[in-house]
Amino acid sequence: GVQIQPVTPEIADSLGLKKTEGALVAQPQDNGPAKKAGLQAGDVIVQADRRPITSVEDLREAVDKRAKDKPLMLLVRRDGNDRYVAVTG
């Protein structure tokens, strides 16, 4: 439901991030669970179910491990602020 990409040094710099960690939301798909949960292009996912997300692979692993009937709780950094987003589906 979402296109993600690594946080490169250039992206981290442009977003004011201190580290090149996390998974950048490039584009949530229309009518997908990520968009319905409120994820936006430019969000950086830094935690999934309280586990640090240091790479795109970490996020994929967290999605694969979650029970299909449970929401995935993401900690998202947007515009310098952190917020929790629950993605179901």
mmCIF file of C-alpha atoms in Angstrom:
data_model
loop_
_atom_site.group_PDB
_atom_site.id
_atom_site.type_symbol
_atom_site.label_atom_id
_atom_site.label_comp_id
_atom_site.label_asym_id
_atom_site.label_seq_id
_atom_site.Cartn_x
_atom_site.Cartn_y
_atom_site.Cartn_z
ATOM 1 C CA GLY A 1 0.000 0.000 0.000
ATOM 2 C CA VAL A 2 2.978 2.359 0.009
ATOM 3 C CA GLN A 3 6.156 3.041 -1.938
ATOM 4 C CA ILE A 4 9.152 3.469 0.355
ATOM 5 C CA GLN A 5 12.804 4.230 -0.186
ATOM 6 C CA PRO A 6 15.980 4.460 1.899
ATOM 7 C CA VAL A 7 16.920 7.673 3.665
ATOM 8 C CA THR A 8 20.062 8.778 1.838
ATOM 9 C CA PRO A 9 22.434 11.438 3.214
ATOM 10 C CA GLU A 10 20.919 13.949 0.773
ATOM 11 C CA ILE A 11 17.366 13.146 1.861
ATOM 12 C CA ALA A 12 18.326 13.273 5.543
ATOM 13 C CA ASP A 13 19.912 16.682 5.002
ATOM 14 C CA SER A 14 16.911 18.040 3.105
ATOM 15 C CA LEU A 15 14.530 16.853 5.856
ATOM 16 C CA GLY A 16 16.730 18.093 8.692
ATOM 17 C CA LEU A 17 17.413 14.579 9.996
ATOM 18 C CA LYS A 18 20.590 13.824 11.923
ATOM 19 C CA LYS A 19 20.838 10.208 10.722
ATOM 20 C CA THR A 20 20.262 8.277 7.512
ATOM 21 C CA GLU A 21 17.946 5.856 9.269
ATOM 22 C CA GLY A 22 14.330 4.998 8.731
ATOM 23 C CA ALA A 23 12.215 4.385 5.665
ATOM 24 C CA LEU A 24 11.003 7.330 3.592
ATOM 25 C CA VAL A 25 7.422 7.262 2.367
ATOM 26 C CA ALA A 26 7.709 8.131 -1.313
ATOM 27 C CA GLN A 27 4.048 7.683 -2.204
ATOM 28 C CA PRO A 28 1.142 6.097 -0.332
ATOM 29 C CA GLN A 29 -1.160 4.347 -2.785
ATOM 30 C CA ASP A 30 -4.655 5.790 -3.195
ATOM 31 C CA ASN A 31 -7.239 3.870 -1.154
ATOM 32 C CA GLY A 32 -4.462 1.764 0.427
ATOM 33 C CA PRO A 33 -4.059 1.142 4.158
ATOM 34 C CA ALA A 34 -1.116 3.549 4.493
ATOM 35 C CA LYS A 35 -3.036 6.451 2.966
ATOM 36 C CA LYS A 36 -6.136 5.637 5.039
ATOM 37 C CA ALA A 37 -3.956 5.701 8.166
ATOM 38 C CA GLY A 38 -2.722 9.189 7.266
ATOM 39 C CA LEU A 39 0.784 8.488 5.954
ATOM 40 C CA GLN A 40 2.031 11.170 3.579
ATOM 41 C CA ALA A 41 4.833 11.438 1.050
ATOM 42 C CA GLY A 42 7.922 12.687 2.889
ATOM 43 C CA ASP A 43 7.128 10.919 6.169
ATOM 44 C CA VAL A 44 10.026 8.960 7.635
ATOM 45 C CA ILE A 45 9.085 5.775 9.466
ATOM 46 C CA VAL A 46 11.475 5.389 12.418
ATOM 47 C CA GLN A 47 9.740 2.663 14.457
ATOM 48 C CA ALA A 48 7.319 -0.184 13.835
ATOM 49 C CA ASP A 49 5.673 -1.766 16.868
ATOM 50 C CA ARG A 50 8.326 -0.100 19.055
ATOM 51 C CA ARG A 51 11.217 -1.633 17.073
ATOM 52 C CA PRO A 52 13.689 0.775 15.455
ATOM 53 C CA ILE A 53 13.523 1.038 11.684
ATOM 54 C CA THR A 54 17.010 1.739 10.398
ATOM 55 C CA SER A 55 16.409 0.628 6.819
ATOM 56 C CA VAL A 56 13.729 -0.270 4.299
ATOM 57 C CA GLU A 57 14.479 -3.941 5.024
ATOM 58 C CA ASP A 58 13.656 -3.436 8.718
ATOM 59 C CA LEU A 59 10.250 -2.075 7.762
ATOM 60 C CA ARG A 60 9.547 -4.935 5.354
ATOM 61 C CA GLU A 61 10.456 -7.423 8.070
ATOM 62 C CA ALA A 62 8.150 -5.724 10.583
ATOM 63 C CA VAL A 63 5.268 -5.796 8.093
ATOM 64 C CA ASP A 64 5.892 -9.470 7.310
ATOM 65 C CA LYS A 65 5.989 -10.438 11.014
ATOM 66 C CA ARG A 66 2.816 -8.689 12.095
ATOM 67 C CA ALA A 67 -0.394 -10.627 12.452
ATOM 68 C CA LYS A 68 -2.704 -9.768 9.555
ATOM 69 C CA ASP A 69 -5.602 -8.900 11.877
ATOM 70 C CA LYS A 70 -3.555 -6.482 14.013
ATOM 71 C CA PRO A 71 -2.617 -2.907 13.157
ATOM 72 C CA LEU A 72 1.040 -2.033 12.734
ATOM 73 C CA MET A 73 1.899 0.902 15.004
ATOM 74 C CA LEU A 74 4.382 3.194 13.274
ATOM 75 C CA LEU A 75 6.330 6.094 14.716
ATOM 76 C CA VAL A 76 6.587 8.623 11.908
ATOM 77 C CA ARG A 77 8.696 11.768 11.694
ATOM 78 C CA ARG A 78 6.986 14.549 9.757
ATOM 79 C CA ASP A 79 8.135 18.162 9.607
ATOM 80 C CA GLY A 80 10.423 17.629 12.613
ATOM 81 C CA ASN A 81 7.659 16.173 14.773
ATOM 82 C CA ASP A 82 7.008 12.566 15.755
ATOM 83 C CA ARG A 83 3.574 11.005 15.636
ATOM 84 C CA TYR A 84 2.141 7.525 15.913
ATOM 85 C CA VAL A 85 0.108 6.072 13.069
ATOM 86 C CA ALA A 86 -1.741 2.736 13.162
ATOM 87 C CA VAL A 87 -1.845 0.984 9.785
ATOM 88 C CA THR A 88 -4.389 -1.793 9.366
ATOM 89 C CA GLY A 89 -4.705 -4.057 6.369
#
